[in-house]
Amino acid sequence: IKKIGVLTSGGDAPGMNAAIRAVVLMALNKGLEVCGIQDGYLGLHQNRIIALHKEDVSDIINRGGTFLGTARFPDFKQESVRHVAIDNLKTHKIDALVVIGGDGTYMGAKALTQMGVACVGLPGTIDNDIAGTDYTLGFHTAINTVLDAMDRLRDTCSSHHRISIVEIMGRYCGDLTIQSSIAGGAQFTIVPEKTFNEEELLNAIQLNSANKRNHGIIAITENITDVKALAKRIELKTGVETRATILGHIQRGGSPCAFDRILASKMGAFAVEILIDGAGGRCVGIQSNQLVHHDIIDAIENMTQKFDENVFNLTKTLV
Ligand code: F6P
């Protein structure tokens, strides 16, 4: 191969810039040309493709977001749209693609792979919901962001003898909630992988309150229940004042932590090596501290990200 393209797609995640930087620097190092595709598959379809040089990726390792831009582009599910994208790759003489993003991005890469484009996927999402890797890029930074918010909420809720409900992103994956909950010492942890029993929660809060434990944090993943309404029901049933905070997109921003920068640098460089070795249709991961790559179609169709019961149980034990 002579020229590779790189894009970021779907929800941004801290560490995406570090990954792009690694792809560009490794490729240049190996004598390849590199192009950046703006706003993910949308920009690929619209032919917004620019040459990237060393100076384009200086001063970005520490920046959150993605300097290439990103987008959610459901139209990429259409084969005709992908044909236009592939024509654009051909026009720019791009032989292979590195795509950085979450499950939607991987679906796009899978479809491109099936149409003969050499693709390597890097897991970039704060959700940690990608099969074939223990960690996704942005996950650890997001834990720290949630933790910072939780610590602040703890200050105020303990002063006021209140319960604080903290709604955390993650879509259908509770990892961000669980890790933040352990690090932040939350009293209750509610995740999509476990059926939410509101009655049980209310009874437990009532019991705590009878034992004079009338403040604490409830960490809950988004899309499980209306947290503002839940706060009202808790107050009504238990008499403990309760407030709900939806952390929202704050969790997606910010300078990537060291772990994410290092992982992004390793994965970006590894992706280029994989493509140079002639492999396409792969997705990169880190498993048991080793960089690995899997067949991207197999990863999407047959592999699942395992829910860690032990670590979830810890959230219940350490209260
Ligand atoms: O996938 C990352 C994520 O932040 C999820 O946690 C969240 O459900 C979703 O993206 C929000 O998407 P959007 O930025 O499109 O509102």
GROMACS .gro file of C-alpha atoms and ligand atoms in nm:
model
  335
    1ILE     CA    1   0.000   0.000   0.000
    2LYS     CA    2   0.107   0.357  -0.066
    3LYS     CA    3  -0.160   0.573   0.085
    4ILE     CA    4  -0.392   0.531   0.381
    5GLY     CA    5  -0.691   0.731   0.497
    6VAL     CA    6  -0.799   0.792   0.855
    7LEU     CA    7  -1.137   0.899   0.989
    8THR     CA    8  -1.324   0.933   1.317
    9SER     CA    9  -1.694   0.858   1.327
   10GLY     CA   10  -1.987   0.844   1.569
   11GLY     CA   11  -1.964   0.999   1.916
   12ASP     CA   12  -1.628   1.159   1.980
   13ALA     CA   13  -1.406   1.030   2.259
   14PRO     CA   14  -1.097   1.167   2.430
   15GLY     CA   15  -0.794   1.001   2.275
   16MET     CA   16  -0.920   1.011   1.917
   17ASN     CA   17  -0.670   1.286   1.834
   18ALA     CA   18  -0.387   1.088   1.986
   19ALA     CA   19  -0.490   0.789   1.773
   20ILE     CA   20  -0.501   0.997   1.452
   21ARG     CA   21  -0.159   1.138   1.539
   22ALA     CA   22  -0.016   0.789   1.585
   23VAL     CA   23  -0.162   0.670   1.254
   24VAL     CA   24  -0.019   0.970   1.068
   25LEU     CA   25   0.326   0.959   1.227
   26MET     CA   26   0.362   0.582   1.191
   27ALA     CA   27   0.248   0.590   0.829
   28LEU     CA   28   0.484   0.875   0.738
   29ASN     CA   29   0.760   0.689   0.917
   30LYS     CA   30   0.697   0.387   0.696
   31GLY     CA   31   0.705   0.600   0.381
   32LEU     CA   32   0.329   0.607   0.324
   33GLU     CA   33   0.111   0.905   0.241
   34VAL     CA   34  -0.183   0.981   0.467
   35CYS     CA   35  -0.518   1.149   0.411
   36GLY     CA   36  -0.764   1.265   0.673
   37ILE     CA   37  -1.134   1.230   0.604
   38GLN     CA   38  -1.344   1.500   0.767
   39ASP     CA   39  -1.656   1.418   0.968
   40GLY     CA   40  -1.631   1.041   0.929
   41TYR     CA   41  -1.832   0.850   0.671
   42LEU     CA   42  -2.029   1.166   0.593
   43GLY     CA   43  -1.711   1.338   0.473
   44LEU     CA   44  -1.607   1.025   0.288
   45HIS     CA   45  -1.936   1.036   0.100
   46GLN     CA   46  -1.901   1.409   0.037
   47ASN     CA   47  -1.539   1.373  -0.075
   48ARG     CA   48  -1.399   1.593   0.200
   49ILE     CA   49  -1.055   1.439   0.208
   50ILE     CA   50  -0.734   1.626   0.291
   51ALA     CA   51  -0.365   1.537   0.289
   52LEU     CA   52  -0.214   1.509   0.636
   53HIS     CA   53   0.143   1.597   0.721
   54LYS     CA   54   0.353   1.581   1.034
   55GLU     CA   55   0.274   1.942   1.129
   56ASP     CA   56  -0.101   1.875   1.109
   57VAL     CA   57  -0.079   1.642   1.406
   58SER     CA   58   0.151   1.844   1.628
   59ASP     CA   59  -0.017   1.984   1.940
   60ILE     CA   60  -0.314   1.749   1.925
   61ILE     CA   61  -0.213   1.462   2.153
   62ASN     CA   62  -0.347   1.651   2.454
   63ARG     CA   63  -0.673   1.770   2.295
   64GLY     CA   64  -1.014   1.614   2.349
   65GLY     CA   65  -1.260   1.563   2.063
   66THR     CA   66  -1.130   1.494   1.715
   67PHE     CA   67  -0.972   1.758   1.494
   68LEU     CA   68  -1.095   1.572   1.184
   69GLY     CA   69  -1.455   1.613   1.302
   70THR     CA   70  -1.709   1.337   1.335
   71ALA     CA   71  -2.071   1.267   1.252
   72ARG     CA   72  -2.341   1.010   1.286
   73PHE     CA   73  -2.436   0.920   0.929
   74PRO     CA   74  -2.708   0.652   0.914
   75ASP     CA   75  -2.726   0.685   0.533
   76PHE     CA   76  -2.399   0.492   0.518
   77LYS     CA   77  -2.610   0.178   0.565
   78GLN     CA   78  -2.717   0.222   0.202
   79GLU     CA   79  -2.501   0.039  -0.048
   80SER     CA   80  -2.538   0.317  -0.308
   81VAL     CA   81  -2.399   0.569  -0.057
   82ARG     CA   82  -2.103   0.343   0.015
   83HIS     CA   83  -2.035   0.308  -0.358
   84VAL     CA   84  -1.991   0.686  -0.381
   85ALA     CA   85  -1.758   0.672  -0.080
   86ILE     CA   86  -1.550   0.397  -0.240
   87ASP     CA   87  -1.527   0.597  -0.564
   88ASN     CA   88  -1.392   0.888  -0.359
   89LEU     CA   89  -1.130   0.662  -0.205
   90LYS     CA   90  -1.027   0.553  -0.554
   91THR     CA   91  -1.008   0.914  -0.678
   92HIS     CA   92  -0.766   0.993  -0.397
   93LYS     CA   93  -0.577   0.666  -0.456
   94ILE     CA   94  -0.634   0.562  -0.095
   95ASP     CA   95  -0.550   0.192  -0.057
   96ALA     CA   96  -0.662   0.135   0.301
   97LEU     CA   97  -0.856   0.298   0.582
   98VAL     CA   98  -0.818   0.332   0.957
   99VAL     CA   99  -1.155   0.406   1.117
  100ILE     CA  100  -1.180   0.517   1.479
  101GLY     CA  101  -1.513   0.499   1.660
  102GLY     CA  102  -1.776   0.285   1.826
  103ASP     CA  103  -2.021   0.018   1.712
  104GLY     CA  104  -2.177   0.226   1.431
  105THR     CA  105  -1.829   0.297   1.296
  106TYR     CA  106  -1.745  -0.073   1.307
  107MET     CA  107  -2.065  -0.154   1.117
  108GLY     CA  108  -1.952   0.087   0.845
  109ALA     CA  109  -1.607  -0.073   0.838
  110LYS     CA  110  -1.762  -0.417   0.815
  111ALA     CA  111  -1.971  -0.311   0.516
  112LEU     CA  112  -1.670  -0.154   0.346
  113THR     CA  113  -1.466  -0.467   0.413
  114GLN     CA  114  -1.737  -0.676   0.246
  115MET     CA  115  -1.711  -0.444  -0.055
  116GLY     CA  116  -1.335  -0.503  -0.081
  117VAL     CA  117  -1.191  -0.203   0.105
  118ALA     CA  118  -0.902  -0.279   0.343
  119CYS     CA  119  -1.011  -0.139   0.679
  120VAL     CA  120  -0.879  -0.150   1.033
  121GLY     CA  121  -1.104  -0.037   1.317
  122LEU     CA  122  -0.984   0.123   1.640
  123PRO     CA  123  -1.228   0.127   1.933
  124GLY     CA  124  -1.300   0.491   2.016
  125THR     CA  125  -1.591   0.547   2.252
  126ILE     CA  126  -1.642   0.637   2.617
  127ASP     CA  127  -1.895   0.351   2.646
  128ASN     CA  128  -1.644   0.060   2.656
  129ASP     CA  129  -1.898  -0.148   2.468
  130ILE     CA  130  -1.686  -0.293   2.188
  131ALA     CA  131  -1.617  -0.666   2.160
  132GLY     CA  132  -1.257  -0.780   2.125
  133THR     CA  133  -1.102  -0.526   2.358
  134ASP     CA  134  -1.086  -0.482   2.734
  135TYR     CA  135  -1.082  -0.104   2.697
  136THR     CA  136  -1.193   0.149   2.440
  137LEU     CA  137  -1.023   0.483   2.381
  138GLY     CA  138  -1.182   0.755   2.592
  139PHE     CA  139  -1.322   0.521   2.857
  140HIS     CA  140  -1.062   0.598   3.125
  141THR     CA  141  -1.079   0.972   3.067
  142ALA     CA  142  -1.458   0.955   3.101
  143ILE     CA  143  -1.425   0.763   3.430
  144ASN     CA  144  -1.212   1.046   3.565
  145THR     CA  145  -1.463   1.304   3.444
  146VAL     CA  146  -1.753   1.122   3.607
  147LEU     CA  147  -1.548   1.075   3.923
  148ASP     CA  148  -1.471   1.444   3.945
  149ALA     CA  149  -1.844   1.521   3.919
  150MET     CA  150  -1.929   1.252   4.175
  151ASP     CA  151  -1.677   1.388   4.425
  152ARG     CA  152  -1.831   1.733   4.392
  153LEU     CA  153  -2.181   1.594   4.430
  154ARG     CA  154  -2.071   1.402   4.738
  155ASP     CA  155  -1.954   1.727   4.902
  156THR     CA  156  -2.289   1.891   4.859
  157CYS     CA  157  -2.512   1.591   4.924
  158SER     CA  158  -2.331   1.497   5.244
  159SER     CA  159  -2.358   1.858   5.368
  160HIS     CA  160  -2.731   1.860   5.299
  161HIS     CA  161  -2.800   1.501   5.409
  162ARG     CA  162  -2.935   1.429   5.064
  163ILE     CA  163  -2.922   1.151   4.812
  164SER     CA  164  -2.764   1.238   4.482
  165ILE     CA  165  -2.860   1.042   4.170
  166VAL     CA  166  -2.593   1.064   3.902
  167GLU     CA  167  -2.693   0.965   3.549
  168ILE     CA  168  -2.397   0.836   3.351
  169MET     CA  169  -2.357   0.770   2.978
  170GLY     CA  170  -2.281   0.428   2.832
  171ARG     CA  171  -2.585   0.356   2.615
  172TYR     CA  172  -2.648  -0.017   2.679
  173CYS     CA  173  -2.326  -0.078   2.869
  174GLY     CA  174  -2.281  -0.029   3.243
  175ASP     CA  175  -1.900  -0.027   3.248
  176LEU     CA  176  -1.861   0.350   3.285
  177THR     CA  177  -2.119   0.350   3.565
  178ILE     CA  178  -1.961   0.055   3.747
  179GLN     CA  179  -1.602   0.179   3.736
  180SER     CA  180  -1.703   0.532   3.837
  181SER     CA  181  -1.919   0.390   4.110
  182ILE     CA  182  -1.634   0.189   4.261
  183ALA     CA  183  -1.391   0.479   4.237
  184GLY     CA  184  -1.645   0.726   4.374
  185GLY     CA  185  -1.780   0.504   4.651
  186ALA     CA  186  -2.141   0.515   4.532
  187GLN     CA  187  -2.399   0.347   4.753
  188PHE     CA  188  -2.617   0.206   4.477
  189THR     CA  189  -2.521   0.110   4.123
  190ILE     CA  190  -2.785   0.059   3.856
  191VAL     CA  191  -2.682  -0.068   3.513
  192PRO     CA  192  -2.859  -0.190   3.198
  193GLU     CA  193  -2.717  -0.542   3.232
  194LYS     CA  194  -2.916  -0.595   3.553
  195THR     CA  195  -3.292  -0.557   3.584
  196PHE     CA  196  -3.373  -0.245   3.781
  197ASN     CA  197  -3.599  -0.314   4.079
  198GLU     CA  198  -3.717   0.023   4.205
  199GLU     CA  199  -3.900  -0.127   4.501
  200GLU     CA  200  -3.577  -0.285   4.626
  201LEU     CA  201  -3.392   0.045   4.592
  202LEU     CA  202  -3.660   0.235   4.783
  203ASN     CA  203  -3.663  -0.023   5.063
  204ALA     CA  204  -3.284  -0.014   5.092
  205ILE     CA  205  -3.284   0.366   5.113
  206GLN     CA  206  -3.555   0.351   5.377
  207LEU     CA  207  -3.350   0.104   5.580
  208ASN     CA  208  -3.038   0.322   5.550
  209SER     CA  209  -3.232   0.624   5.658
  210ALA     CA  210  -3.369   0.436   5.962
  211ASN     CA  211  -3.004   0.363   6.046
  212LYS     CA  212  -2.923   0.734   6.017
  213ARG     CA  213  -2.749   0.696   5.679
  214ASN     CA  214  -2.933   0.967   5.498
  215HIS     CA  215  -2.694   1.071   5.228
  216GLY     CA  216  -2.528   0.885   4.944
  217ILE     CA  217  -2.482   0.853   4.572
  218ILE     CA  218  -2.685   0.646   4.331
  219ALA     CA  219  -2.493   0.584   4.009
  220ILE     CA  220  -2.722   0.492   3.722
  221THR     CA  221  -2.664   0.440   3.351
  222GLU     CA  222  -2.865   0.654   3.108
  223ASN     CA  223  -3.187   0.527   2.946
  224ILE     CA  224  -3.295   0.315   3.245
  225THR     CA  225  -3.546   0.549   3.403
  226ASP     CA  226  -3.631   0.918   3.427
  227VAL     CA  227  -3.391   1.015   3.706
  228LYS     CA  228  -3.568   1.340   3.796
  229ALA     CA  229  -3.893   1.150   3.846
  230LEU     CA  230  -3.708   0.880   4.040
  231ALA     CA  231  -3.569   1.148   4.274
  232LYS     CA  232  -3.924   1.262   4.348
  233ARG     CA  233  -4.041   0.908   4.419
  234ILE     CA  234  -3.748   0.848   4.656
  235GLU     CA  235  -3.831   1.165   4.850
  236LEU     CA  236  -4.196   1.070   4.868
  237LYS     CA  237  -4.138   0.715   4.987
  238THR     CA  238  -3.836   0.764   5.215
  239GLY     CA  239  -3.850   1.126   5.320
  240VAL     CA  240  -3.482   1.172   5.223
  241GLU     CA  241  -3.425   1.479   5.008
  242THR     CA  242  -3.299   1.368   4.668
  243ARG     CA  243  -3.154   1.547   4.366
  244ALA     CA  244  -3.072   1.406   4.023
  245THR     CA  245  -2.786   1.521   3.798
  246ILE     CA  246  -2.759   1.418   3.435
  247LEU     CA  247  -2.390   1.449   3.349
  248GLY     CA  248  -2.455   1.439   2.974
  249HIS     CA  249  -2.197   1.539   2.714
  250ILE     CA  250  -1.951   1.675   2.971
  251GLN     CA  251  -1.844   1.310   2.988
  252ARG     CA  252  -1.734   1.312   2.626
  253GLY     CA  253  -1.503   1.614   2.645
  254GLY     CA  254  -1.174   1.703   2.803
  255SER     CA  255  -0.808   1.632   2.763
  256PRO     CA  256  -0.740   1.257   2.740
  257CYS     CA  257  -0.578   1.101   3.046
  258ALA     CA  258  -0.235   0.938   3.016
  259PHE     CA  259  -0.383   0.589   2.981
  260ASP     CA  260  -0.597   0.690   2.682
  261ARG     CA  261  -0.313   0.879   2.514
  262ILE     CA  262  -0.077   0.585   2.549
  263LEU     CA  263  -0.336   0.329   2.438
  264ALA     CA  264  -0.433   0.547   2.141
  265SER     CA  265  -0.069   0.585   2.041
  266LYS     CA  266  -0.011   0.209   2.059
  267MET     CA  267  -0.330   0.123   1.872
  268GLY     CA  268  -0.280   0.385   1.600
  269ALA     CA  269   0.072   0.264   1.528
  270PHE     CA  270  -0.040  -0.100   1.539
  271ALA     CA  271  -0.319  -0.035   1.288
  272VAL     CA  272  -0.070   0.093   1.032
  273GLU     CA  273   0.154  -0.210   1.086
  274ILE     CA  274  -0.142  -0.442   1.030
  275LEU     CA  275  -0.228  -0.270   0.702
  276ILE     CA  276   0.134  -0.278   0.585
  277ASP     CA  277   0.140  -0.651   0.662
  278GLY     CA  278  -0.147  -0.681   0.417
  279ALA     CA  279  -0.433  -0.749   0.653
  280GLY     CA  280  -0.763  -0.568   0.612
  281GLY     CA  281  -1.097  -0.626   0.778
  282ARG     CA  282  -0.948  -0.624   1.127
  283CYS     CA  283  -1.028  -0.449   1.452
  284VAL     CA  284  -0.769  -0.368   1.712
  285GLY     CA  285  -0.805  -0.430   2.082
  286ILE     CA  286  -0.613  -0.462   2.403
  287GLN     CA  287  -0.673  -0.785   2.592
  288SER     CA  288  -0.484  -0.889   2.905
  289ASN     CA  289  -0.246  -0.600   2.835
  290GLN     CA  290  -0.157  -0.727   2.485
  291LEU     CA  291  -0.242  -0.555   2.160
  292VAL     CA  292  -0.455  -0.790   1.951
  293HIS     CA  293  -0.651  -0.779   1.628
  294HIS     CA  294  -0.963  -0.972   1.531
  295ASP     CA  295  -1.162  -1.025   1.215
  296ILE     CA  296  -1.399  -0.728   1.217
  297ILE     CA  297  -1.693  -0.925   1.076
  298ASP     CA  298  -1.648  -1.199   1.332
  299ALA     CA  299  -1.615  -0.939   1.611
  300ILE     CA  300  -1.943  -0.776   1.515
  301GLU     CA  301  -2.139  -1.091   1.441
  302ASN     CA  302  -2.009  -1.342   1.695
  303MET     CA  303  -1.811  -1.180   1.972
  304THR     CA  304  -1.965  -1.016   2.276
  305GLN     CA  305  -1.817  -0.793   2.537
  306LYS     CA  306  -1.832  -0.987   2.861
  307PHE     CA  307  -2.008  -0.837   3.162
  308ASP     CA  308  -1.779  -0.859   3.466
  309GLU     CA  309  -2.000  -0.996   3.744
  310ASN     CA  310  -1.717  -0.983   3.999
  311VAL     CA  311  -1.653  -0.618   3.953
  312PHE     CA  312  -2.028  -0.544   3.960
  313ASN     CA  313  -2.062  -0.740   4.285
  314LEU     CA  314  -1.788  -0.524   4.433
  315THR     CA  315  -2.014  -0.221   4.396
  316LYS     CA  316  -2.259  -0.397   4.628
  317THR     CA  317  -2.002  -0.527   4.875
  318LEU     CA  318  -1.806  -0.208   4.928
  319VAL     CA  319  -2.089   0.005   5.065
  320F6P     O1  320  -2.163   0.640   2.230
  320F6P     C1  321  -2.122   0.749   2.305
  320F6P     C2  322  -2.241   0.823   2.361
  320F6P     O2  323  -2.193   0.933   2.436
  320F6P     C3  324  -2.336   0.739   2.447
  320F6P     O3  325  -2.287   0.721   2.577
  320F6P     C4  326  -2.461   0.822   2.440
  320F6P     O4  327  -2.575   0.740   2.460
  320F6P     C5  328  -2.459   0.875   2.300
  320F6P     O5  329  -2.322   0.870   2.257
  320F6P     C6  330  -2.508   1.017   2.284
  320F6P     O6  331  -2.508   1.046   2.149
  320F6P     P1  332  -2.520   1.192   2.088
  320F6P     O7  333  -2.390   1.262   2.110
  320F6P     O8  334  -2.546   1.167   1.943
  320F6P     O9  335  -2.631   1.261   2.160
   0.00000   0.00000   0.00000
